[in-house]
Every structure is written in C-alpha cells, then in structure tokens.
Amino acid sequence: MAGTATDLQTLKDLATRIRIHSVESTTLAGSGHPTTSSSIADILSVLFFRTMRYKVSAPRDPSSDRFVLSKGHAAPALYGAWVENGAVPASDLKKLRQLGCDLEGHPTPRLNFIDVGTGSLGQGLAVAAGMAYLGKYIEEASYRVYCLIGDGESAEGSIWESVNFASHYGLDNLVLILDANRLGQTQPTMVGHQIDIYKRRLEAFDFNTIPVDGHDIGALVQAFDAAASVKGRPTAIIAKTYKGRDFPDIEDKENWHGKPLGGETEKILKHLKGLIRNQGKLKFNIPPPLSEVAPVTISNVRLSSPPNYKQGQVMATRAAYGNALVKLAESNPRVVALDGDMSNSTFSEAMKKYGPKNFIECFIAEQNLVGVAMGISCRDRTIAFVSTFAAFFTRAFDQIRMAAISQSNINICGSHCGVSIGEDGPSQMALEDLAMFRSIPGSTVFYPSDVVAVERAVELAANTKGITFIRTARAPTAVVYPNDQVFEVGKALVPISTNKDQALIIAAGITLHESLIAAKDLAKAGIHVRVLDPFTIKPIDKQGIINNAHQAGNRILVVEDHYPEGGIGEAVLSALAEERNIIVKHVAIPRVPRSGRPADLLNYYKIDAKNIVNHVDELLKK
Amino acid sequence: MAGTATDLQTLKDLATRIRIHSVESTTLAGSGHPTTSSSIADILSVLFFRTMRYKVSAPRDPSSDRFVLSKGHAAPALYGAWVENGAVPASDLKKLRQLGCDLEGHPTPRLNFIDVGTGSLGQGLAVAAGMAYLGKYIEEASYRVYCLIGDGESAEGSIWESVNFASHYGLDNLVLILDANRLGQTQPTMVGHQIDIYKRRLEAFDFNTIPVDGHDIGALVQAFDAAASVKGRPTAIIAKTYKGRDFPDIEDKENWHGKPLGGETEKILKHLKGLIRNQGKLKFNIPPPLSEVAPVTISNVRLSSPPNYKQGQVMATRAAYGNALVKLAESNPRVVALDGDMSNSTFSEAMKKYGPKNFIECFIAEQNLVGVAMGISCRDRTIAFVSTFAAFFTRAFDQIRMAAISQSNINICGSHCGVSIGEDGPSQMALEDLAMFRSIPGSTVFYPSDVVAVERAVELAANTKGITFIRTARAPTAVVYPNDQVFEVGKALVPISTNKDQALIIAAGITLHESLIAAKDLAKAGIHVRVLDPFTIKPIDKQGIINNAHQAGNRILVVEDHYPEGGIGEAVLSALAEERNIIVKHVAIPRVPRSGRPADLLNYYKIDAKNIVNHVDELLKK
C-alpha cells in the first residue's frame, strides 16, 4: 500500500478544488460559510492527502488517524475533502443543507466519516484529546489525532481545559491546528494575526508550537512531519491564514462571515479554476495506518457478580456506583471511569484503584471531562462512565447536548443530588439535573433508590445507547430491594400496595424512603397508599403509572428532591397528558434552598415523611 | 477617616484569628473546609485589614472595593474576616451551616457582604471582571476589585475566558489572587507548587504577575501595593500557600480536604492561640473609598417610545430586540447589552452602535459573558441584557444556576430557537432552552410571538427581579398584535376565539403563527378552535389556560418548536395537574433534528399549519 507521497502541486490543486466545492455548494444552498472554509482548505488538503493515515473505504476504521473539525461551520471544506478522496459523490454537494441530505450545515455523525458533531465552538479539542488519550494509554496504538480549531473559538475556556489536559498527559499523538484567520463573526478576534501571542500561550501550557503560513502547502507538510517526531507533549500548529483566501476582493475582509458569495460566485469560481495546474483526475496517495488495532467488543456487558447487600442495611446510593463499575470492568476491560477530582465523593475512586487503564483523572474541568468521555467512546472502543457532583454537569450542558447530536454513547453519574446533601448549601445541590438530562434527545435517566438498583442501573446504562444519566445521593438510605430484584428501563416498581389504596405516591431516592415511612404511618391511621418507584424517569413507565393510579383512587402525589420544573412531576404529568380523571399533587423544592442538616431541610421544604402524610391528607380532599 | 495602616503583627494575629474561627466553626458544624480556609487566612487578613477600601457598616456600598471569593468552600475564613472587622457577631459562627443561619456552607448574598454566591468553581473571576469593567469603563470609579481563586479551580476553562477578557480590556483595577496551596480534593493539582508555571501562563495572557509567599504578611502587603500602581493590565498575585497552614501534622498533607478537624481540634486551637502576640482587641484601620460614586436608579425603566409596527408586517422577533434595548437605554443610560460575537445575529448590535458605555463585546466565551453580566449588575449599578444564540446559553447553565443563587438580576435573550432556524442544523438550534430556563428558581421566561411582544418583553424583563429569559426566533413572522397591546407577566393572550370552540391550541413563536393559519383553515371546514399565546412560559397563565380550555371542549393541543421535555407542554401540564377532565395532546420535536429549509423542517417534524390541522382532528376524536 505504500506509495509516493502526494506532490505539492497536487496538494495545491486539491486545496483549490476544496475551495471550489465550498463556494459552489454554499451558493447553491443559499447559506453557509465559504470564507471560513477557504481559510482551512490548504490545511485540509495536506492532512487528507498527505499526512493522515486512514482508509477512505472505512472512514471509522479504529486503526486510522482521527480528524475533528472543531470549527464545524467550515463543514463545506471538509465535505469537499471527502468528495476529492472519493468517499462522497460530488453530486451530493448539490444537496448541501437540504432536508434528507447528510451533508448538513454543521457536521454530524450521520456521515460515516464524522465521529462527533461540531458547531458549538470550542468542543472538538476535548473529544480529540480523549481520542489521543485512548490511543496512547488504553490502546497503545499508532494512530494520531488531528483537531482543527478556529481562532475565534480559542476564546472558549473549554479549549484551555483541553489544552491543559493534553499537556498534562503528554499527548504527543495529538496535533492541534489553530486556524488564525483573524476574523470572527462580527469583528476581528481579540488576537488577530499576532501569531506570537498564541505561541506564547500554548507554550505556557507546555505545547510544542509550530507557527506556519497556513496557505503554504510545503510549510504545512513540514509542520505536520515535524509534529510527528515530537515526543512527550502535544503539538500546536498555529496557522496564519486569511478568511476567504483566494477569493479576490473578499479575502481578509470583514462582513463576509457565514454568507454565500451570491453575485460574486461566478467571478470567484473563475479565478479559482484558473489557479489549478493539473487538470483532470489528480493523483494522490493516502497512506494507510501504520498498524492495526485489535477489535474489541463492548456490547452485552454484565456485572461480574450480582448485588450483595442486605435489605434494611443503610448505605448511600453513590457508594454502590464504584462497586458496580468494578464489577463491569471485571467483565470487560474496556469499561473506563472518568472523574473531575471528585472520585472520593462520587465513589468512582474504586476504578482508580482497580486499574490504570480504567480510570482517567480529568481534574476540575467538567466540559473537558465530558468531551474526553465522548472521545474515548468513539468508534465503540470503550464504555465510558463520567462522574462528578450532579450539579456540576450543568457546566457541561452544551457538551452533553452536542453528545446527543454526536450519537455518543456515554454514561453520566451525578452524585449529591437535592437538598438532602445538607450543609454544603445550594451551590452543591443538583436540583435541575433531571430537567437537564430529560431534555437531551434519546437520553435514559435513571434515578435508583437503593444500592441494588444502582448496580443494575449501571449495568443497564452500559448496554444502553445514547446519553444515560444516573442520579445518586449523598445521604445513606435503607436497602429496599432484594439482591435478585429485576430492573428494567421504563419499568416502575411498587414496593408498597394494597387492594384498597386511596392514592398513589410517586417518588425516588430520598423521597421514596420518606414516602415508604409515610405510607406505613398512614396505614396505621387506616389510610392506604401505594408507593411507586419509577426507577427510570425517562422513559417513564407510563402504563404502570396509569394502571396503578386507577387502582389507587386516581389520585397521585409526586414528591421529589428537585425543582418543580422538568423533574419527576412533569415526567408523570406528560405520561398522563391524555388521561382524564387522574389528578396530580406535585411537591418539589420551590426556590433556592439553604444550608442545613439534611433532616432539617427535608422538613423545611416539606418533602419528609411527616409532610408527605399531610400532602396525602390534602390530596384525599380533592 | 485616614489613619495609620494596620501593622504587620496585627495582620498576622488577625490571620491567626481567622484560622481559629475556621477551625472552631467547622468542628462545631461537623462539616466544612478548615484546611482550605487556612491557606487563604493571611491573604484575607491583608486584604480586609490593610489593602481594601470599604465601609464595614455598609458592605454593599457602591464606592467600595469589591472582593469575590471564587473558591467558595473557604467560606469560614471569609466569615471569620467579617467577624473580626465587626460586621458579624462572633456568636453567629456557632451556627455555621445550620438552617436559618446565613453563614451557609458556601457564601450566598443572603449575607449583606456577599455580592454573588460561589461554590461552583471557576466562576468568581468572570463576576469580578464584570465589576472591574463597570468600574473602569462605565462608572470611571476609583474602586478596585479583588478575586481569590484556588489552584484546583484554575483548571476550569471559565477562568481562562475571564483572564482573556480582563487582559483584553486592560482591567488594571482587577487583582486576581491565586491561592496555590498545591492540593485538590483527591490529590495534588496538576501544577502543584510550580509557581513559575502559573506565572508563565498568566503572563502569556498579558497579566502583570507577582509571585509571593502567601503566608508572608509583609510580602502580601507589598504585592497588593505594587498591583495598585500597575496601569493598563490586570495583576495576578500568585500566592504559594499550604493547605492547613499552621495546623501541625495536617499542613500540606493529603486527605484533609473538606473535613473538620474533629479530634485534632483542641490541639490545633491550642497551637494557633499560642501564635497570637497581641491579646485582646486588635487595633486596625480599614481605609475608606478614595472617592464616592454617584447613586443611580435602575428601577421603573420604560421604552422611550411604544412599539411602532404594522399588523401583518413580516419581521423576525429577534430584530425587535435591538430596537427595544435602544429605547430602554434612551430612558436610562445604565442599560447595558453584552454579546458573544453574535450581535449581528441577535440584533444587540443596535446597542453597540448606540453608545460605548452601553455595549460590552465578550467574544466567543459564553460562561464569562454571563459572569460579566452578573458582575456589572451587582449592587444595582446597571441593567444587564445578555444575548447570543439560545442554544449556546447551555454553555453557561452552571453560571445561570449560580446567578439565581446569587440573587442576580440579569436578562438573557437567546435567539435562533428551534428547528425553524433551518439549514444550520441541530448544533445551532435551541430545543432545550425553555427546559433550562424554566428550571432556574425564580426565573421569568418570555416567549414573545411578534415584534410588539418582544419590545414589551424586554421592557418587562428590565423591571423584573431575578433571571429573565427572552426567546427570539430567526424566521420572519407576521406582526400579530397592535402597537398598544398590553402585555403582562403571567397573562396569556387569545388572538383567535369563538363561542363554539372545540379545542384550545397553545403555541408560541413560530408555532403560534402556524396555529393561527391552521385555525383559519379549520374554521373554513366548520371546526372552530381557540388559539392561546402564553407570552410567558414561566409563570404560565394557569387560570387563563383552565378557563379557555373549559370554553373549548376541555381539549388542548400544545405544539412547540422545542424538545418534549420541560417546555411549553410540560408548563401547561403542570398548570393542569390538579384539574380533572382536560386532556392535552402535546406535539414537539421528538429527536435530534436535521438541517433543511425551515418550511421543510416544520413539516417534517409535524409542527406546521397542515399538520396542526391533523393534530386537531385526532384530538377531537379523543
């Protein structure tokens, strides 16, 4: 498969053809970013036709070099490269941005040559760093990872989280290319063409840096070759480029962001076509991977042994998370936990102790944390479990949103939910996490109420596609379920019921435990209530809720340690939207809570057993 | 008021007393972070008893220097400083972290000496940068701003967004103090005590840097004095400190994060008390502000002129946002718009053109964008309006969450909502923004459906406490309301109704317009439906919805350009939770959408007029 490296003139012509594709396709679409595409055309030409080792016929081959276009709005250039290498028919470009065409406005993995969706800026580098970490430390493979970011997006803090991570772990298989084209959407970037500023910043974070003329094909070839020989640290190629390069009267001009060339198109295309030296089919050589990585299987992963607790034993749900992860890792070495310096609180530390390939410390940088998890899980190479306090995943909402668009399979565990954490106060309490994770398309949201349920939630999550979330709690609570209890996604459990129930309480976590106490107290007073534990809040067991409500007086009390919006209450109400006759009383945390002892707070916010008794009394009057 | 500066030995003793308070209060509380408090005690002593100019009797005086404790878990030390300066009774510390005591686990503005809540790391510097920007550019005042961050939290990208912002704007009235105590929660930080690395990084971002022994009172005094004389750029004081300083056998040791000293308490207290030289009341001098800033009024701000559109005129709602801001600014010069390099898409550019004091360009860094808005709005000095694409506010969810805890009054406008933006694809479409903003406690969520409604939403937002959100759209739509239409928070409008309505359609934005068309088409077929525009999704007009549903067959169709969870549908269902007999059919975007022409996408996801007609037909069969 070895051959002569693609010559420089051919690379120049390929770059020009990428520009032509970008201009033609965006003009036809009537929208898009041709000038942004043009500034990176030479970089893409060198990467895709000389530097990167990959298989055109198998774009997601696990042995190949990876490329992440963090500045996703330059998609037309990327599509143009894949047209030129033969993977995409040129005719597809005529349908750019149209419904039904996978060549979308910004790249998504609907295309088989895209690993992750981009378009929300500053996110690609974390994914690329995850891929590089996987290659260097977990797979010990030869593939390299290239990530192209814009200069405007380098203002995103997430970029610097990832820069820090990449240098800390000495990811010498990672190359960051910074496309310094000087212009943002509305005005010049903060740094403009002061390449030396980028160089100083990246060197301060211990990157090897190579400033280069981003339109000099020969210089780019040399830069990538030089990067390949650097050991122990990542390289940043800082490319000085011009937005709208080779578009006369548009190059380096403001007010051309995100606009097709319209009436200028014909003139520009004529100019571009005049730059091409080799007419007809271009001869290039794309080098194959240096070595093949072994196939891995990450499906059908099971706990190595069933849960082993005693009913009535008191233990925080978060404490079972680490146990479950280790049991999964015992079944499959590709289970990897990631944490943000919280592993002794989330209990992912069990994996840290289990094995060096099974844990990645991401320090206090939640955006990068989620991005790295996306990176290691690409191409089905690992099963990633990410943990920190549930509240702090709000920091990565945009990354999680993009993970759904990216068809990522990542599992997220957020500990320390709700006011029941107590004294640390509102900044540490997750009270909007269910709302956030429910809003993620295709997500599965687990809210296990005891340690047995946690172990099964972790196991189910490992085998569930898309984004999964597991909500765990700080407070110790009793084991409710026997070790052989069967749990299913979308299947509620009913720990307390009689044939004369007057109301149905739906609760999870701490409020399930309070509800169980309340139910027993009510029963003593002759009032029978059924208690339903939804187990998954999304999907929620619609039919189970309806059936149980019908058998319990068509009255439901939902009580949750979450803000009123988007949590269990609204999930239940959505399930009942088209039902007549069932009424729902919904009790949640109505405002920013205070610090205090957990029991004091549960009482103050009216979600403890005593208050639940009162809520039931009120509900029965309606 | 001038006096002799507090002497060094007194400052040392005050630092020790801060340590004593931290140890005693956390041991009594049974939780908290005494070792983290100890590493900053000397810094706080110098700041609060020698460097900072402020009024103990008026902690939120607008002329005073500001202090932001970004590493909020060191709260006990900060509380100790305010005990020592006399503002807080020492006895309050005995109730640290208890329900009802405002000395919470992490600082919140329930205390009058706290401007913003902290505790989610990496956020304080953005707020401080906003305060400094306000002081330097808008108020042209003498006050200075001090922000103390931890070394662990410097891994948060948000810190580097703010560092970049502060240096870009040359905020020489801002001093960042980095408490490099070497230890994170679970292990040493990435950088440890390599102070030179922090120095290089911060200098690369054009900060003046002063490395200092963070336990050398004299050196700290000199460092702060030196910082005060630097012009044109911010200063970072990089303090090498030890976690648990002056706690024998604990200082600089791992595994002491976030733990009271328990059985070690007595020994440590004895040691600390032995360090104090001046027994009894300490004599210190807190310097007053150099100059007073003028009072400002930011209440009761009105549009300078009413909306001026024509019914039927076609115009995107986002386009009215800039008009409304300028009209507010004409009424009150303290209205300030902030944007993240999107001002020509969000239309905040109108403010950029209006006046240099009325617009802050924050570039592509949404976390810092929101933090700066919080900073400029502290102490009621400005009315801040922040804008970018609604989808990109997910990047700042944690900041927005903390803004609610901070009792911030900031107004957020997110443009480009929903699939109706079209070709740019899912990464740019806000489909979870209503879920996010509804989950913020105390928030007000506007979803204006035409340009008249936008202007009034902006005006109402300016006068509404807490976090407000205004959702605007890219697509041009018809003006629905007359210029004199009255809009109120929590009050729905009913643009179409008859006395024989069979169903109620609830919709907003693009789907309101499609619903109006559908209603007219249905009327032609003899089916009368009422259309309700909620105007605010939170609070939602509960009684209005119930009344109109009763008058329209107890059948509701909610159709929205948002994911199913947490948006209009669930807001409506929550309003109806305790109602019997009303059924709701809910149509939303069920999965990650594609790129395409807006009309194609509205049809594909079944939220256009034609599909709404079908949904009504189905609803009427139920």
mmCIF file of C-alpha atoms in Angstrom, chain B residues 369-481:
data_model
loop_
_atom_site.group_PDB
_atom_site.id
_atom_site.type_symbol
_atom_site.label_atom_id
_atom_site.label_comp_id
_atom_site.label_asym_id
_atom_site.label_seq_id
_atom_site.Cartn_x
_atom_site.Cartn_y
_atom_site.Cartn_z
ATOM 1 C CA LEU B 369 -20.322 36.506 29.135
ATOM 2 C CA VAL B 370 -22.901 35.578 31.759
ATOM 3 C CA GLY B 371 -20.469 36.126 34.627
ATOM 4 C CA VAL B 372 -19.582 39.614 33.414
ATOM 5 C CA ALA B 373 -23.286 40.428 33.220
ATOM 6 C CA MET B 374 -23.649 39.309 36.831
ATOM 7 C CA GLY B 375 -20.688 41.485 37.747
ATOM 8 C CA ILE B 376 -21.938 44.688 36.172
ATOM 9 C CA SER B 377 -25.401 44.220 37.652
ATOM 10 C CA CYS B 378 -24.205 43.767 41.231
ATOM 11 C CA ARG B 379 -25.169 46.427 43.733
ATOM 12 C CA ASP B 380 -27.897 47.585 41.316
ATOM 13 C CA ARG B 381 -25.486 49.574 39.159
ATOM 14 C CA THR B 382 -26.717 48.507 35.725
ATOM 15 C CA ILE B 383 -29.499 46.642 33.957
ATOM 16 C CA ALA B 384 -27.713 43.938 32.023
ATOM 17 C CA PHE B 385 -29.058 42.248 28.899
ATOM 18 C CA VAL B 386 -27.036 39.315 27.605
ATOM 19 C CA SER B 387 -27.520 37.755 24.194
ATOM 20 C CA THR B 388 -26.258 35.005 21.944
ATOM 21 C CA PHE B 389 -27.884 32.055 20.207
ATOM 22 C CA ALA B 390 -30.249 30.462 22.723
ATOM 23 C CA ALA B 391 -28.564 27.089 22.207
ATOM 24 C CA PHE B 392 -25.239 28.487 23.349
ATOM 25 C CA PHE B 393 -26.583 29.533 26.738
ATOM 26 C CA THR B 394 -26.418 25.846 27.591
ATOM 27 C CA ARG B 395 -22.687 26.596 27.814
ATOM 28 C CA ALA B 396 -23.412 28.827 30.777
ATOM 29 C CA PHE B 397 -26.062 26.767 32.565
ATOM 30 C CA ASP B 398 -23.913 26.467 35.667
ATOM 31 C CA GLN B 399 -23.316 30.229 35.678
ATOM 32 C CA ILE B 400 -27.043 30.869 35.248
ATOM 33 C CA ARG B 401 -27.807 28.396 38.034
ATOM 34 C CA MET B 402 -25.359 30.239 40.265
ATOM 35 C CA ALA B 403 -26.822 33.583 39.143
ATOM 36 C CA ALA B 404 -30.119 32.513 40.699
ATOM 37 C CA ILE B 405 -28.342 31.546 43.911
ATOM 38 C CA SER B 406 -26.588 34.916 43.662
ATOM 39 C CA GLN B 407 -29.905 36.788 43.518
ATOM 40 C CA SER B 408 -28.616 38.329 40.303
ATOM 41 C CA ASN B 409 -30.911 40.432 38.198
ATOM 42 C CA ILE B 410 -29.809 39.637 34.682
ATOM 43 C CA ASN B 411 -31.780 39.479 31.497
ATOM 44 C CA ILE B 412 -30.908 36.902 28.891
ATOM 45 C CA CYS B 413 -32.065 36.883 25.300
ATOM 46 C CA GLY B 414 -31.491 33.765 23.234
ATOM 47 C CA SER B 415 -32.075 33.954 19.516
ATOM 48 C CA HIS B 416 -32.288 31.246 16.845
ATOM 49 C CA CYS B 417 -34.597 28.909 18.703
ATOM 50 C CA GLY B 418 -35.922 25.670 17.328
ATOM 51 C CA VAL B 419 -35.844 23.815 14.039
ATOM 52 C CA SER B 420 -37.264 26.881 12.335
ATOM 53 C CA ILE B 421 -33.723 28.253 12.007
ATOM 54 C CA GLY B 422 -33.351 25.724 9.218
ATOM 55 C CA GLU B 423 -30.175 24.962 7.324
ATOM 56 C CA ASP B 424 -27.571 25.463 10.048
ATOM 57 C CA GLY B 425 -28.701 22.226 11.669
ATOM 58 C CA PRO B 426 -29.113 20.881 15.179
ATOM 59 C CA SER B 427 -25.977 22.283 16.784
ATOM 60 C CA GLN B 428 -27.348 25.801 16.327
ATOM 61 C CA MET B 429 -30.990 25.059 17.235
ATOM 62 C CA ALA B 430 -32.150 25.779 20.775
ATOM 63 C CA LEU B 431 -34.529 22.972 21.666
ATOM 64 C CA GLU B 432 -33.860 22.660 25.380
ATOM 65 C CA ASP B 433 -33.627 26.332 26.311
ATOM 66 C CA LEU B 434 -37.122 26.564 27.791
ATOM 67 C CA ALA B 435 -36.427 23.480 29.912
ATOM 68 C CA MET B 436 -33.196 25.022 31.130
ATOM 69 C CA PHE B 437 -34.537 28.459 31.934
ATOM 70 C CA ARG B 438 -37.766 27.163 33.480
ATOM 71 C CA SER B 439 -35.679 25.101 35.889
ATOM 72 C CA ILE B 440 -33.946 28.208 37.246
ATOM 73 C CA PRO B 441 -35.627 29.162 40.532
ATOM 74 C CA GLY B 442 -37.448 32.458 40.396
ATOM 75 C CA SER B 443 -36.900 32.856 36.677
ATOM 76 C CA THR B 444 -39.270 34.543 34.263
ATOM 77 C CA VAL B 445 -39.399 33.015 30.786
ATOM 78 C CA PHE B 446 -40.748 35.137 27.940
ATOM 79 C CA TYR B 447 -41.590 33.647 24.582
ATOM 80 C CA PRO B 448 -42.855 36.637 22.602
ATOM 81 C CA SER B 449 -44.536 35.761 19.330
ATOM 82 C CA ASP B 450 -44.166 39.009 17.456
ATOM 83 C CA VAL B 451 -42.083 42.165 17.462
ATOM 84 C CA VAL B 452 -44.600 44.129 19.515
ATOM 85 C CA ALA B 453 -44.480 41.427 22.160
ATOM 86 C CA VAL B 454 -40.661 41.415 22.075
ATOM 87 C CA GLU B 455 -40.429 45.113 22.846
ATOM 88 C CA ARG B 456 -42.748 44.715 25.800
ATOM 89 C CA ALA B 457 -40.970 41.580 26.956
ATOM 90 C CA VAL B 458 -37.695 43.492 27.013
ATOM 91 C CA GLU B 459 -39.312 46.302 28.956
ATOM 92 C CA LEU B 460 -40.913 43.916 31.437
ATOM 93 C CA ALA B 461 -37.656 41.985 31.823
ATOM 94 C CA ALA B 462 -35.787 45.156 32.708
ATOM 95 C CA ASN B 463 -38.175 45.654 35.591
ATOM 96 C CA THR B 464 -38.361 42.039 36.751
ATOM 97 C CA LYS B 465 -36.158 40.696 39.532
ATOM 98 C CA GLY B 466 -34.193 37.512 39.088
ATOM 99 C CA ILE B 467 -33.162 35.781 35.905
ATOM 100 C CA THR B 468 -35.289 36.570 32.888
ATOM 101 C CA PHE B 469 -35.091 34.828 29.554
ATOM 102 C CA ILE B 470 -36.476 36.026 26.243
ATOM 103 C CA ARG B 471 -36.668 33.506 23.422
ATOM 104 C CA THR B 472 -36.443 35.032 19.944
ATOM 105 C CA ALA B 473 -36.557 33.452 16.527
ATOM 106 C CA ARG B 474 -34.607 33.718 13.320
ATOM 107 C CA ALA B 475 -37.537 33.298 10.964
ATOM 108 C CA PRO B 476 -39.555 36.339 9.911
ATOM 109 C CA THR B 477 -43.179 36.128 11.009
ATOM 110 C CA ALA B 478 -46.175 38.422 10.838
ATOM 111 C CA VAL B 479 -46.937 41.112 13.402
ATOM 112 C CA VAL B 480 -49.914 39.801 15.366
ATOM 113 C CA TYR B 481 -50.599 42.469 17.943
#
